[in-house]
Amino acid sequence: FPTRRSSDLVGGDDQAPYIARMSQERLARLSDCSRQTLNCRLAELQRLGLVERGYGQVRVTDLARLERFAETDRSTGTLTGT
């Protein structure tokens, strides 16, 4: 999965959700992967409760957990969660 920091793609603060308002096609291009790969990864993140997908947007439900997940994923090369 892409190694870009979450702050590159989302905005928000402690009180508001972090939301990427863009198509999956655009998000895939920014992430340097195919739309199909992105869709699979987003589905996995949604199953883990880290994001919610909606029309033209991806909402991060728990930024701290997502960042921990990204670090774990980057260091092990696997999708392990939490």
PDB file of N, CA, C and O in Angstrom:
ATOM      1  N   PHE A   1       0.851  -1.188   0.000  1.00  0.00           N
ATOM      2  CA  PHE A   1       0.000   0.000   0.000  1.00  0.00           C
ATOM      3  C   PHE A   1       0.883   1.232   0.000  1.00  0.00           C
ATOM      4  O   PHE A   1       1.991   1.188   0.508  1.00  0.00           O
ATOM      5  N   PRO A   2       0.410   2.340  -0.499  1.00  0.00           N
ATOM      6  CA  PRO A   2       1.232   3.541  -0.605  1.00  0.00           C
ATOM      7  C   PRO A   2       1.809   3.958   0.739  1.00  0.00           C
ATOM      8  O   PRO A   2       1.189   3.785   1.771  1.00  0.00           O
ATOM      9  N   THR A   3       2.981   4.539   0.707  1.00  0.00           N
ATOM     10  CA  THR A   3       3.632   4.954   1.944  1.00  0.00           C
ATOM     11  C   THR A   3       3.516   6.452   2.189  1.00  0.00           C
ATOM     12  O   THR A   3       4.203   6.978   3.050  1.00  0.00           O
ATOM     13  N   ARG A   4       2.653   7.125   1.446  1.00  0.00           N
ATOM     14  CA  ARG A   4       2.453   8.551   1.704  1.00  0.00           C
ATOM     15  C   ARG A   4       1.851   8.727   3.093  1.00  0.00           C
ATOM     16  O   ARG A   4       1.073   7.911   3.553  1.00  0.00           O
ATOM     17  N   ARG A   5       2.212   9.827   3.763  1.00  0.00           N
ATOM     18  CA  ARG A   5       1.610  10.116   5.062  1.00  0.00           C
ATOM     19  C   ARG A   5       0.146  10.460   4.890  1.00  0.00           C
ATOM     20  O   ARG A   5      -0.257  11.039   3.901  1.00  0.00           O
ATOM     21  N   SER A   6      -0.649  10.127   5.883  1.00  0.00           N
ATOM     22  CA  SER A   6      -2.071  10.407   5.802  1.00  0.00           C
ATOM     23  C   SER A   6      -2.343  11.897   5.644  1.00  0.00           C
ATOM     24  O   SER A   6      -3.304  12.287   5.003  1.00  0.00           O
ATOM     25  N   SER A   7      -1.480  12.745   6.200  1.00  0.00           N
ATOM     26  CA  SER A   7      -1.694  14.188   6.090  1.00  0.00           C
ATOM     27  C   SER A   7      -1.560  14.687   4.658  1.00  0.00           C
ATOM     28  O   SER A   7      -2.013  15.777   4.339  1.00  0.00           O
ATOM     29  N   ASP A   8      -0.953  13.900   3.764  1.00  0.00           N
ATOM     30  CA  ASP A   8      -0.856  14.282   2.358  1.00  0.00           C
ATOM     31  C   ASP A   8      -2.207  14.225   1.665  1.00  0.00           C
ATOM     32  O   ASP A   8      -2.415  14.883   0.659  1.00  0.00           O
ATOM     33  N   LEU A   9      -3.121  13.436   2.188  1.00  0.00           N
ATOM     34  CA  LEU A   9      -4.363  13.179   1.482  1.00  0.00           C
ATOM     35  C   LEU A   9      -5.615  13.614   2.240  1.00  0.00           C
ATOM     36  O   LEU A   9      -6.681  13.659   1.661  1.00  0.00           O
ATOM     37  N   VAL A  10      -5.511  13.902   3.524  1.00  0.00           N
ATOM     38  CA  VAL A  10      -6.703  14.206   4.314  1.00  0.00           C
ATOM     39  C   VAL A  10      -6.503  15.467   5.131  1.00  0.00           C
ATOM     40  O   VAL A  10      -5.388  15.927   5.339  1.00  0.00           O
ATOM     41  N   GLY A  11      -7.582  16.043   5.623  1.00  0.00           N
ATOM     42  CA  GLY A  11      -7.525  17.211   6.483  1.00  0.00           C
ATOM     43  C   GLY A  11      -8.540  17.083   7.580  1.00  0.00           C
ATOM     44  O   GLY A  11      -9.513  16.365   7.467  1.00  0.00           O
ATOM     45  N   GLY A  12      -8.303  17.764   8.661  1.00  0.00           N
ATOM     46  CA  GLY A  12      -9.217  17.722   9.794  1.00  0.00           C
ATOM     47  C   GLY A  12      -8.486  18.150  11.039  1.00  0.00           C
ATOM     48  O   GLY A  12      -7.349  18.598  10.994  1.00  0.00           O
ATOM     49  N   ASP A  13      -9.166  18.022  12.162  1.00  0.00           N
ATOM     50  CA  ASP A  13      -8.533  18.313  13.449  1.00  0.00           C
ATOM     51  C   ASP A  13      -9.089  17.347  14.479  1.00  0.00           C
ATOM     52  O   ASP A  13      -9.776  16.396  14.127  1.00  0.00           O
ATOM     53  N   ASP A  14      -8.812  17.597  15.755  1.00  0.00           N
ATOM     54  CA  ASP A  14      -9.244  16.667  16.795  1.00  0.00           C
ATOM     55  C   ASP A  14     -10.763  16.544  16.880  1.00  0.00           C
ATOM     56  O   ASP A  14     -11.277  15.544  17.354  1.00  0.00           O
ATOM     57  N   GLN A  15     -11.490  17.570  16.453  1.00  0.00           N
ATOM     58  CA  GLN A  15     -12.938  17.571  16.566  1.00  0.00           C
ATOM     59  C   GLN A  15     -13.648  17.103  15.297  1.00  0.00           C
ATOM     60  O   GLN A  15     -14.803  16.729  15.349  1.00  0.00           O
ATOM     61  N   ALA A  16     -12.993  17.176  14.160  1.00  0.00           N
ATOM     62  CA  ALA A  16     -13.645  16.863  12.886  1.00  0.00           C
ATOM     63  C   ALA A  16     -13.003  15.639  12.254  1.00  0.00           C
ATOM     64  O   ALA A  16     -11.829  15.368  12.475  1.00  0.00           O
ATOM     65  N   PRO A  17     -13.767  14.897  11.462  1.00  0.00           N
ATOM     66  CA  PRO A  17     -13.191  13.719  10.800  1.00  0.00           C
ATOM     67  C   PRO A  17     -12.200  14.122   9.717  1.00  0.00           C
ATOM     68  O   PRO A  17     -12.251  15.226   9.191  1.00  0.00           O
ATOM     69  N   TYR A  18     -11.309  13.213   9.415  1.00  0.00           N
ATOM     70  CA  TYR A  18     -10.376  13.383   8.312  1.00  0.00           C
ATOM     71  C   TYR A  18     -11.022  12.767   7.085  1.00  0.00           C
ATOM     72  O   TYR A  18     -11.392  11.595   7.117  1.00  0.00           O
ATOM     73  N   ILE A  19     -11.161  13.544   6.029  1.00  0.00           N
ATOM     74  CA  ILE A  19     -11.859  13.086   4.842  1.00  0.00           C
ATOM     75  C   ILE A  19     -11.042  13.418   3.596  1.00  0.00           C
ATOM     76  O   ILE A  19     -10.583  14.540   3.444  1.00  0.00           O
ATOM     77  N   ALA A  20     -10.859  12.425   2.740  1.00  0.00           N
ATOM     78  CA  ALA A  20     -10.276  12.655   1.415  1.00  0.00           C
ATOM     79  C   ALA A  20     -11.455  12.780   0.464  1.00  0.00           C
ATOM     80  O   ALA A  20     -12.175  11.813   0.236  1.00  0.00           O
ATOM     81  N   ARG A  21     -11.672  13.976  -0.053  1.00  0.00           N
ATOM     82  CA  ARG A  21     -12.790  14.213  -0.968  1.00  0.00           C
ATOM     83  C   ARG A  21     -12.262  14.172  -2.400  1.00  0.00           C
ATOM     84  O   ARG A  21     -11.836  15.194  -2.934  1.00  0.00           O
ATOM     85  N   MET A  22     -12.264  12.966  -2.959  1.00  0.00           N
ATOM     86  CA  MET A  22     -11.813  12.783  -4.334  1.00  0.00           C
ATOM     87  C   MET A  22     -12.242  11.408  -4.795  1.00  0.00           C
ATOM     88  O   MET A  22     -12.580  10.550  -3.980  1.00  0.00           O
ATOM     89  N   SER A  23     -12.216  11.213  -6.078  1.00  0.00           N
ATOM     90  CA  SER A  23     -12.592   9.913  -6.630  1.00  0.00           C
ATOM     91  C   SER A  23     -11.520   8.876  -6.294  1.00  0.00           C
ATOM     92  O   SER A  23     -10.362   9.218  -6.015  1.00  0.00           O
ATOM     93  N   GLN A  24     -11.923   7.618  -6.346  1.00  0.00           N
ATOM     94  CA  GLN A  24     -10.944   6.547  -6.125  1.00  0.00           C
ATOM     95  C   GLN A  24      -9.895   6.555  -7.230  1.00  0.00           C
ATOM     96  O   GLN A  24      -8.735   6.230  -6.977  1.00  0.00           O
ATOM     97  N   GLU A  25     -10.283   6.952  -8.431  1.00  0.00           N
ATOM     98  CA  GLU A  25      -9.323   7.040  -9.544  1.00  0.00           C
ATOM     99  C   GLU A  25      -8.226   8.049  -9.208  1.00  0.00           C
ATOM    100  O   GLU A  25      -7.038   7.774  -9.379  1.00  0.00           O
ATOM    101  N   ARG A  26      -8.616   9.228  -8.738  1.00  0.00           N
ATOM    102  CA  ARG A  26      -7.633  10.258  -8.394  1.00  0.00           C
ATOM    103  C   ARG A  26      -6.786   9.830  -7.195  1.00  0.00           C
ATOM    104  O   ARG A  26      -5.568  10.003  -7.183  1.00  0.00           O
ATOM    105  N   LEU A  27      -7.432   9.266  -6.188  1.00  0.00           N
ATOM    106  CA  LEU A  27      -6.695   8.794  -5.012  1.00  0.00           C
ATOM    107  C   LEU A  27      -5.702   7.708  -5.399  1.00  0.00           C
ATOM    108  O   LEU A  27      -4.577   7.679  -4.912  1.00  0.00           O
ATOM    109  N   ALA A  28      -6.093   6.840  -6.324  1.00  0.00           N
ATOM    110  CA  ALA A  28      -5.178   5.790  -6.806  1.00  0.00           C
ATOM    111  C   ALA A  28      -3.979   6.410  -7.509  1.00  0.00           C
ATOM    112  O   ALA A  28      -2.839   5.987  -7.294  1.00  0.00           O
ATOM    113  N   ARG A  29      -4.232   7.414  -8.350  1.00  0.00           N
ATOM    114  CA  ARG A  29      -3.105   8.072  -9.045  1.00  0.00           C
ATOM    115  C   ARG A  29      -2.163   8.718  -8.029  1.00  0.00           C
ATOM    116  O   ARG A  29      -0.944   8.612  -8.159  1.00  0.00           O
ATOM    117  N   LEU A  30      -2.708   9.391  -7.018  1.00  0.00           N
ATOM    118  CA  LEU A  30      -1.868  10.011  -5.988  1.00  0.00           C
ATOM    119  C   LEU A  30      -1.086   8.965  -5.194  1.00  0.00           C
ATOM    120  O   LEU A  30       0.002   9.236  -4.698  1.00  0.00           O
ATOM    121  N   SER A  31      -1.668   7.781  -5.075  1.00  0.00           N
ATOM    122  CA  SER A  31      -1.052   6.703  -4.304  1.00  0.00           C
ATOM    123  C   SER A  31      -0.154   5.808  -5.148  1.00  0.00           C
ATOM    124  O   SER A  31       0.420   4.853  -4.645  1.00  0.00           O
ATOM    125  N   ASP A  32      -0.082   6.109  -6.462  1.00  0.00           N
ATOM    126  CA  ASP A  32       0.749   5.349  -7.384  1.00  0.00           C
ATOM    127  C   ASP A  32       0.374   3.863  -7.422  1.00  0.00           C
ATOM    128  O   ASP A  32       1.224   2.982  -7.315  1.00  0.00           O
ATOM    129  N   CYS A  33      -0.945   3.618  -7.539  1.00  0.00           N
ATOM    130  CA  CYS A  33      -1.424   2.249  -7.698  1.00  0.00           C
ATOM    131  C   CYS A  33      -2.660   2.288  -8.599  1.00  0.00           C
ATOM    132  O   CYS A  33      -3.168   3.352  -8.919  1.00  0.00           O
ATOM    133  N   SER A  34      -3.146   1.125  -8.978  1.00  0.00           N
ATOM    134  CA  SER A  34      -4.342   1.069  -9.811  1.00  0.00           C
ATOM    135  C   SER A  34      -5.583   1.322  -8.958  1.00  0.00           C
ATOM    136  O   SER A  34      -5.565   1.147  -7.734  1.00  0.00           O
ATOM    137  N   ARG A  35      -6.666   1.707  -9.629  1.00  0.00           N
ATOM    138  CA  ARG A  35      -7.918   1.914  -8.914  1.00  0.00           C
ATOM    139  C   ARG A  35      -8.391   0.603  -8.285  1.00  0.00           C
ATOM    140  O   ARG A  35      -8.911   0.586  -7.171  1.00  0.00           O
ATOM    141  N   GLN A  36      -8.177  -0.504  -8.975  1.00  0.00           N
ATOM    142  CA  GLN A  36      -8.579  -1.801  -8.459  1.00  0.00           C
ATOM    143  C   GLN A  36      -7.806  -2.154  -7.179  1.00  0.00           C
ATOM    144  O   GLN A  36      -8.385  -2.650  -6.214  1.00  0.00           O
ATOM    145  N   THR A  37      -6.501  -1.901  -7.192  1.00  0.00           N
ATOM    146  CA  THR A  37      -5.684  -2.154  -5.999  1.00  0.00           C
ATOM    147  C   THR A  37      -6.133  -1.268  -4.853  1.00  0.00           C
ATOM    148  O   THR A  37      -6.300  -1.734  -3.720  1.00  0.00           O
ATOM    149  N   LEU A  38      -6.345   0.003  -5.141  1.00  0.00           N
ATOM    150  CA  LEU A  38      -6.810   0.928  -4.111  1.00  0.00           C
ATOM    151  C   LEU A  38      -8.140   0.468  -3.533  1.00  0.00           C
ATOM    152  O   LEU A  38      -8.323   0.458  -2.313  1.00  0.00           O
ATOM    153  N   ASN A  39      -9.062   0.057  -4.404  1.00  0.00           N
ATOM    154  CA  ASN A  39     -10.373  -0.384  -3.940  1.00  0.00           C
ATOM    155  C   ASN A  39     -10.251  -1.588  -3.007  1.00  0.00           C
ATOM    156  O   ASN A  39     -10.922  -1.649  -1.970  1.00  0.00           O
ATOM    157  N   CYS A  40      -9.386  -2.535  -3.333  1.00  0.00           N
ATOM    158  CA  CYS A  40      -9.158  -3.699  -2.465  1.00  0.00           C
ATOM    159  C   CYS A  40      -8.593  -3.281  -1.118  1.00  0.00           C
ATOM    160  O   CYS A  40      -9.014  -3.770  -0.070  1.00  0.00           O
ATOM    161  N   ARG A  41      -7.630  -2.370  -1.148  1.00  0.00           N
ATOM    162  CA  ARG A  41      -7.013  -1.906   0.102  1.00  0.00           C
ATOM    163  C   ARG A  41      -7.999  -1.119   0.948  1.00  0.00           C
ATOM    164  O   ARG A  41      -8.046  -1.275   2.166  1.00  0.00           O
ATOM    165  N   LEU A  42      -8.799  -0.274   0.304  1.00  0.00           N
ATOM    166  CA  LEU A  42      -9.806   0.479   1.055  1.00  0.00           C
ATOM    167  C   LEU A  42     -10.842  -0.455   1.672  1.00  0.00           C
ATOM    168  O   LEU A  42     -11.295  -0.226   2.795  1.00  0.00           O
ATOM    169  N   ALA A  43     -11.214  -1.507   0.945  1.00  0.00           N
ATOM    170  CA  ALA A  43     -12.156  -2.488   1.484  1.00  0.00           C
ATOM    171  C   ALA A  43     -11.581  -3.152   2.734  1.00  0.00           C
ATOM    172  O   ALA A  43     -12.282  -3.341   3.734  1.00  0.00           O
ATOM    173  N   GLU A  44     -10.292  -3.483   2.682  1.00  0.00           N
ATOM    174  CA  GLU A  44      -9.623  -4.076   3.850  1.00  0.00           C
ATOM    175  C   GLU A  44      -9.608  -3.091   5.024  1.00  0.00           C
ATOM    176  O   GLU A  44      -9.913  -3.455   6.159  1.00  0.00           O
ATOM    177  N   LEU A  45      -9.274  -1.833   4.748  1.00  0.00           N
ATOM    178  CA  LEU A  45      -9.260  -0.822   5.804  1.00  0.00           C
ATOM    179  C   LEU A  45     -10.649  -0.608   6.380  1.00  0.00           C
ATOM    180  O   LEU A  45     -10.809  -0.392   7.588  1.00  0.00           O
ATOM    181  N   GLN A  46     -11.669  -0.694   5.531  1.00  0.00           N
ATOM    182  CA  GLN A  46     -13.041  -0.543   6.013  1.00  0.00           C
ATOM    183  C   GLN A  46     -13.422  -1.733   6.892  1.00  0.00           C
ATOM    184  O   GLN A  46     -14.043  -1.555   7.941  1.00  0.00           O
ATOM    185  N   ARG A  47     -13.058  -2.945   6.495  1.00  0.00           N
ATOM    186  CA  ARG A  47     -13.337  -4.138   7.318  1.00  0.00           C
ATOM    187  C   ARG A  47     -12.673  -4.024   8.692  1.00  0.00           C
ATOM    188  O   ARG A  47     -13.205  -4.512   9.680  1.00  0.00           O
ATOM    189  N   LEU A  48     -11.506  -3.374   8.738  1.00  0.00           N
ATOM    190  CA  LEU A  48     -10.798  -3.189  10.005  1.00  0.00           C
ATOM    191  C   LEU A  48     -11.352  -2.020  10.819  1.00  0.00           C
ATOM    192  O   LEU A  48     -10.906  -1.776  11.934  1.00  0.00           O
ATOM    193  N   GLY A  49     -12.312  -1.287  10.245  1.00  0.00           N
ATOM    194  CA  GLY A  49     -12.927  -0.169  10.955  1.00  0.00           C
ATOM    195  C   GLY A  49     -12.087   1.095  10.953  1.00  0.00           C
ATOM    196  O   GLY A  49     -12.286   1.975  11.784  1.00  0.00           O
ATOM    197  N   LEU A  50     -11.140   1.200  10.019  1.00  0.00           N
ATOM    198  CA  LEU A  50     -10.243   2.359   9.976  1.00  0.00           C
ATOM    199  C   LEU A  50     -10.748   3.466   9.070  1.00  0.00           C
ATOM    200  O   LEU A  50     -10.396   4.637   9.270  1.00  0.00           O
ATOM    201  N   VAL A  51     -11.544   3.123   8.064  1.00  0.00           N
ATOM    202  CA  VAL A  51     -12.100   4.119   7.143  1.00  0.00           C
ATOM    203  C   VAL A  51     -13.540   3.751   6.812  1.00  0.00           C
ATOM    204  O   VAL A  51     -13.965   2.611   7.009  1.00  0.00           O
ATOM    205  N   GLU A  52     -14.269   4.742   6.319  1.00  0.00           N
ATOM    206  CA  GLU A  52     -15.593   4.527   5.743  1.00  0.00           C
ATOM    207  C   GLU A  52     -15.548   5.104   4.340  1.00  0.00           C
ATOM    208  O   GLU A  52     -15.063   6.210   4.132  1.00  0.00           O
ATOM    209  N   ARG A  53     -16.038   4.344   3.374  1.00  0.00           N
ATOM    210  CA  ARG A  53     -16.051   4.807   1.991  1.00  0.00           C
ATOM    211  C   ARG A  53     -17.423   5.363   1.660  1.00  0.00           C
ATOM    212  O   ARG A  53     -18.437   4.819   2.076  1.00  0.00           O
ATOM    213  N   GLY A  54     -17.426   6.446   0.910  1.00  0.00           N
ATOM    214  CA  GLY A  54     -18.658   7.040   0.428  1.00  0.00           C
ATOM    215  C   GLY A  54     -18.449   7.562  -0.974  1.00  0.00           C
ATOM    216  O   GLY A  54     -17.334   7.523  -1.499  1.00  0.00           O
ATOM    217  N   TYR A  55     -19.504   8.061  -1.573  1.00  0.00           N
ATOM    218  CA  TYR A  55     -19.398   8.563  -2.935  1.00  0.00           C
ATOM    219  C   TYR A  55     -18.444   9.755  -2.983  1.00  0.00           C
ATOM    220  O   TYR A  55     -18.684  10.784  -2.356  1.00  0.00           O
ATOM    221  N   GLY A  56     -17.322   9.600  -3.694  1.00  0.00           N
ATOM    222  CA  GLY A  56     -16.368  10.683  -3.860  1.00  0.00           C
ATOM    223  C   GLY A  56     -15.579  11.042  -2.619  1.00  0.00           C
ATOM    224  O   GLY A  56     -14.961  12.104  -2.558  1.00  0.00           O
ATOM    225  N   GLN A  57     -15.560  10.165  -1.635  1.00  0.00           N
ATOM    226  CA  GLN A  57     -14.786  10.474  -0.434  1.00  0.00           C
ATOM    227  C   GLN A  57     -14.437   9.221   0.359  1.00  0.00           C
ATOM    228  O   GLN A  57     -15.087   8.191   0.232  1.00  0.00           O
ATOM    229  N   VAL A  58     -13.400   9.345   1.158  1.00  0.00           N
ATOM    230  CA  VAL A  58     -13.012   8.317   2.115  1.00  0.00           C
ATOM    231  C   VAL A  58     -12.865   9.027   3.446  1.00  0.00           C
ATOM    232  O   VAL A  58     -12.131  10.014   3.564  1.00  0.00           O
ATOM    233  N   ARG A  59     -13.573   8.566   4.456  1.00  0.00           N
ATOM    234  CA  ARG A  59     -13.541   9.175   5.793  1.00  0.00           C
ATOM    235  C   ARG A  59     -12.704   8.309   6.711  1.00  0.00           C
ATOM    236  O   ARG A  59     -12.947   7.108   6.845  1.00  0.00           O
ATOM    237  N   VAL A  60     -11.698   8.901   7.325  1.00  0.00           N
ATOM    238  CA  VAL A  60     -10.858   8.191   8.287  1.00  0.00           C
ATOM    239  C   VAL A  60     -11.584   8.212   9.627  1.00  0.00           C
ATOM    240  O   VAL A  60     -11.877   9.277  10.164  1.00  0.00           O
ATOM    241  N   THR A  61     -11.887   7.039  10.163  1.00  0.00           N
ATOM    242  CA  THR A  61     -12.648   6.971  11.407  1.00  0.00           C
ATOM    243  C   THR A  61     -11.764   6.993  12.653  1.00  0.00           C
ATOM    244  O   THR A  61     -12.214   7.378  13.720  1.00  0.00           O
ATOM    245  N   ASP A  62     -10.511   6.575  12.513  1.00  0.00           N
ATOM    246  CA  ASP A  62      -9.582   6.567  13.651  1.00  0.00           C
ATOM    247  C   ASP A  62      -8.171   6.804  13.116  1.00  0.00           C
ATOM    248  O   ASP A  62      -7.472   5.865  12.733  1.00  0.00           O
ATOM    249  N   LEU A  63      -7.760   8.065  13.087  1.00  0.00           N
ATOM    250  CA  LEU A  63      -6.471   8.422  12.493  1.00  0.00           C
ATOM    251  C   LEU A  63      -5.302   7.775  13.225  1.00  0.00           C
ATOM    252  O   LEU A  63      -4.377   7.269  12.595  1.00  0.00           O
ATOM    253  N   ALA A  64      -5.338   7.750  14.541  1.00  0.00           N
ATOM    254  CA  ALA A  64      -4.228   7.164  15.303  1.00  0.00           C
ATOM    255  C   ALA A  64      -4.055   5.685  14.954  1.00  0.00           C
ATOM    256  O   ALA A  64      -2.930   5.215  14.729  1.00  0.00           O
ATOM    257  N   ARG A  65      -5.160   4.935  14.907  1.00  0.00           N
ATOM    258  CA  ARG A  65      -5.075   3.517  14.534  1.00  0.00           C
ATOM    259  C   ARG A  65      -4.619   3.339  13.098  1.00  0.00           C
ATOM    260  O   ARG A  65      -3.844   2.431  12.793  1.00  0.00           O
ATOM    261  N   LEU A  66      -5.093   4.201  12.197  1.00  0.00           N
ATOM    262  CA  LEU A  66      -4.682   4.114  10.800  1.00  0.00           C
ATOM    263  C   LEU A  66      -3.183   4.359  10.660  1.00  0.00           C
ATOM    264  O   LEU A  66      -2.497   3.647   9.922  1.00  0.00           O
ATOM    265  N   GLU A  67      -2.652   5.333  11.381  1.00  0.00           N
ATOM    266  CA  GLU A  67      -1.212   5.599  11.328  1.00  0.00           C
ATOM    267  C   GLU A  67      -0.416   4.433  11.892  1.00  0.00           C
ATOM    268  O   GLU A  67       0.615   4.050  11.331  1.00  0.00           O
ATOM    269  N   ARG A  68      -0.891   3.828  13.001  1.00  0.00           N
ATOM    270  CA  ARG A  68      -0.214   2.638  13.544  1.00  0.00           C
ATOM    271  C   ARG A  68      -0.267   1.495  12.536  1.00  0.00           C
ATOM    272  O   ARG A  68       0.712   0.787  12.340  1.00  0.00           O
ATOM    273  N   PHE A  69      -1.415   1.319  11.904  1.00  0.00           N
ATOM    274  CA  PHE A  69      -1.565   0.286  10.887  1.00  0.00           C
ATOM    275  C   PHE A  69      -0.585   0.515   9.738  1.00  0.00           C
ATOM    276  O   PHE A  69       0.056  -0.413   9.275  1.00  0.00           O
ATOM    277  N   ALA A  70      -0.475   1.764   9.299  1.00  0.00           N
ATOM    278  CA  ALA A  70       0.431   2.089   8.190  1.00  0.00           C
ATOM    279  C   ALA A  70       1.870   1.773   8.564  1.00  0.00           C
ATOM    280  O   ALA A  70       2.628   1.245   7.750  1.00  0.00           O
ATOM    281  N   GLU A  71       2.269   2.084   9.774  1.00  0.00           N
ATOM    282  CA  GLU A  71       3.633   1.775  10.220  1.00  0.00           C
ATOM    283  C   GLU A  71       3.855   0.269  10.269  1.00  0.00           C
ATOM    284  O   GLU A  71       4.892  -0.217   9.841  1.00  0.00           O
ATOM    285  N   THR A  72       2.890  -0.477  10.784  1.00  0.00           N
ATOM    286  CA  THR A  72       2.990  -1.940  10.840  1.00  0.00           C
ATOM    287  C   THR A  72       3.066  -2.513   9.441  1.00  0.00           C
ATOM    288  O   THR A  72       3.907  -3.352   9.137  1.00  0.00           O
ATOM    289  N   ASP A  73       2.196  -2.024   8.547  1.00  0.00           N
ATOM    290  CA  ASP A  73       2.159  -2.496   7.165  1.00  0.00           C
ATOM    291  C   ASP A  73       3.488  -2.232   6.480  1.00  0.00           C
ATOM    292  O   ASP A  73       4.015  -3.080   5.791  1.00  0.00           O
ATOM    293  N   ARG A  74       4.048  -1.059   6.692  1.00  0.00           N
ATOM    294  CA  ARG A  74       5.303  -0.676   6.042  1.00  0.00           C
ATOM    295  C   ARG A  74       6.463  -1.532   6.545  1.00  0.00           C
ATOM    296  O   ARG A  74       7.322  -1.944   5.778  1.00  0.00           O
ATOM    297  N   SER A  75       6.477  -1.830   7.839  1.00  0.00           N
ATOM    298  CA  SER A  75       7.615  -2.563   8.396  1.00  0.00           C
ATOM    299  C   SER A  75       7.547  -4.066   8.104  1.00  0.00           C
ATOM    300  O   SER A  75       8.569  -4.717   7.971  1.00  0.00           O
ATOM    301  N   THR A  76       6.332  -4.615   7.973  1.00  0.00           N
ATOM    302  CA  THR A  76       6.216  -6.053   7.769  1.00  0.00           C
ATOM    303  C   THR A  76       5.832  -6.425   6.345  1.00  0.00           C
ATOM    304  O   THR A  76       5.995  -7.576   5.949  1.00  0.00           O
ATOM    305  N   GLY A  77       5.287  -5.455   5.625  1.00  0.00           N
ATOM    306  CA  GLY A  77       4.845  -5.745   4.267  1.00  0.00           C
ATOM    307  C   GLY A  77       3.544  -6.530   4.223  1.00  0.00           C
ATOM    308  O   GLY A  77       3.185  -7.093   3.215  1.00  0.00           O
ATOM    309  N   THR A  78       2.810  -6.556   5.348  1.00  0.00           N
ATOM    310  CA  THR A  78       1.558  -7.300   5.388  1.00  0.00           C
ATOM    311  C   THR A  78       0.441  -6.413   5.920  1.00  0.00           C
ATOM    312  O   THR A  78       0.682  -5.394   6.562  1.00  0.00           O
ATOM    313  N   LEU A  79      -0.772  -6.840   5.673  1.00  0.00           N
ATOM    314  CA  LEU A  79      -1.945  -6.161   6.205  1.00  0.00           C
ATOM    315  C   LEU A  79      -2.380  -6.886   7.460  1.00  0.00           C
ATOM    316  O   LEU A  79      -3.107  -7.864   7.423  1.00  0.00           O
ATOM    317  N   THR A  80      -1.902  -6.404   8.617  1.00  0.00           N
ATOM    318  CA  THR A  80      -2.194  -7.106   9.858  1.00  0.00           C
ATOM    319  C   THR A  80      -3.217  -6.396  10.724  1.00  0.00           C
ATOM    320  O   THR A  80      -3.822  -6.997  11.582  1.00  0.00           O
ATOM    321  N   GLY A  81      -3.412  -5.100  10.538  1.00  0.00           N
ATOM    322  CA  GLY A  81      -4.394  -4.357  11.324  1.00  0.00           C
ATOM    323  C   GLY A  81      -3.838  -3.878  12.640  1.00  0.00           C
ATOM    324  O   GLY A  81      -2.709  -4.123  13.006  1.00  0.00           O
ATOM    325  N   THR A  82      -4.711  -3.169  13.370  1.00  0.00           N
ATOM    326  CA  THR A  82      -4.455  -2.498  14.646  1.00  0.00           C
ATOM    327  C   THR A  82      -3.158  -1.857  14.709  1.00  0.00           C
ATOM    328  O   THR A  82      -2.252  -1.515  14.522  1.00  0.00           O
TER     329      THR A  82
END
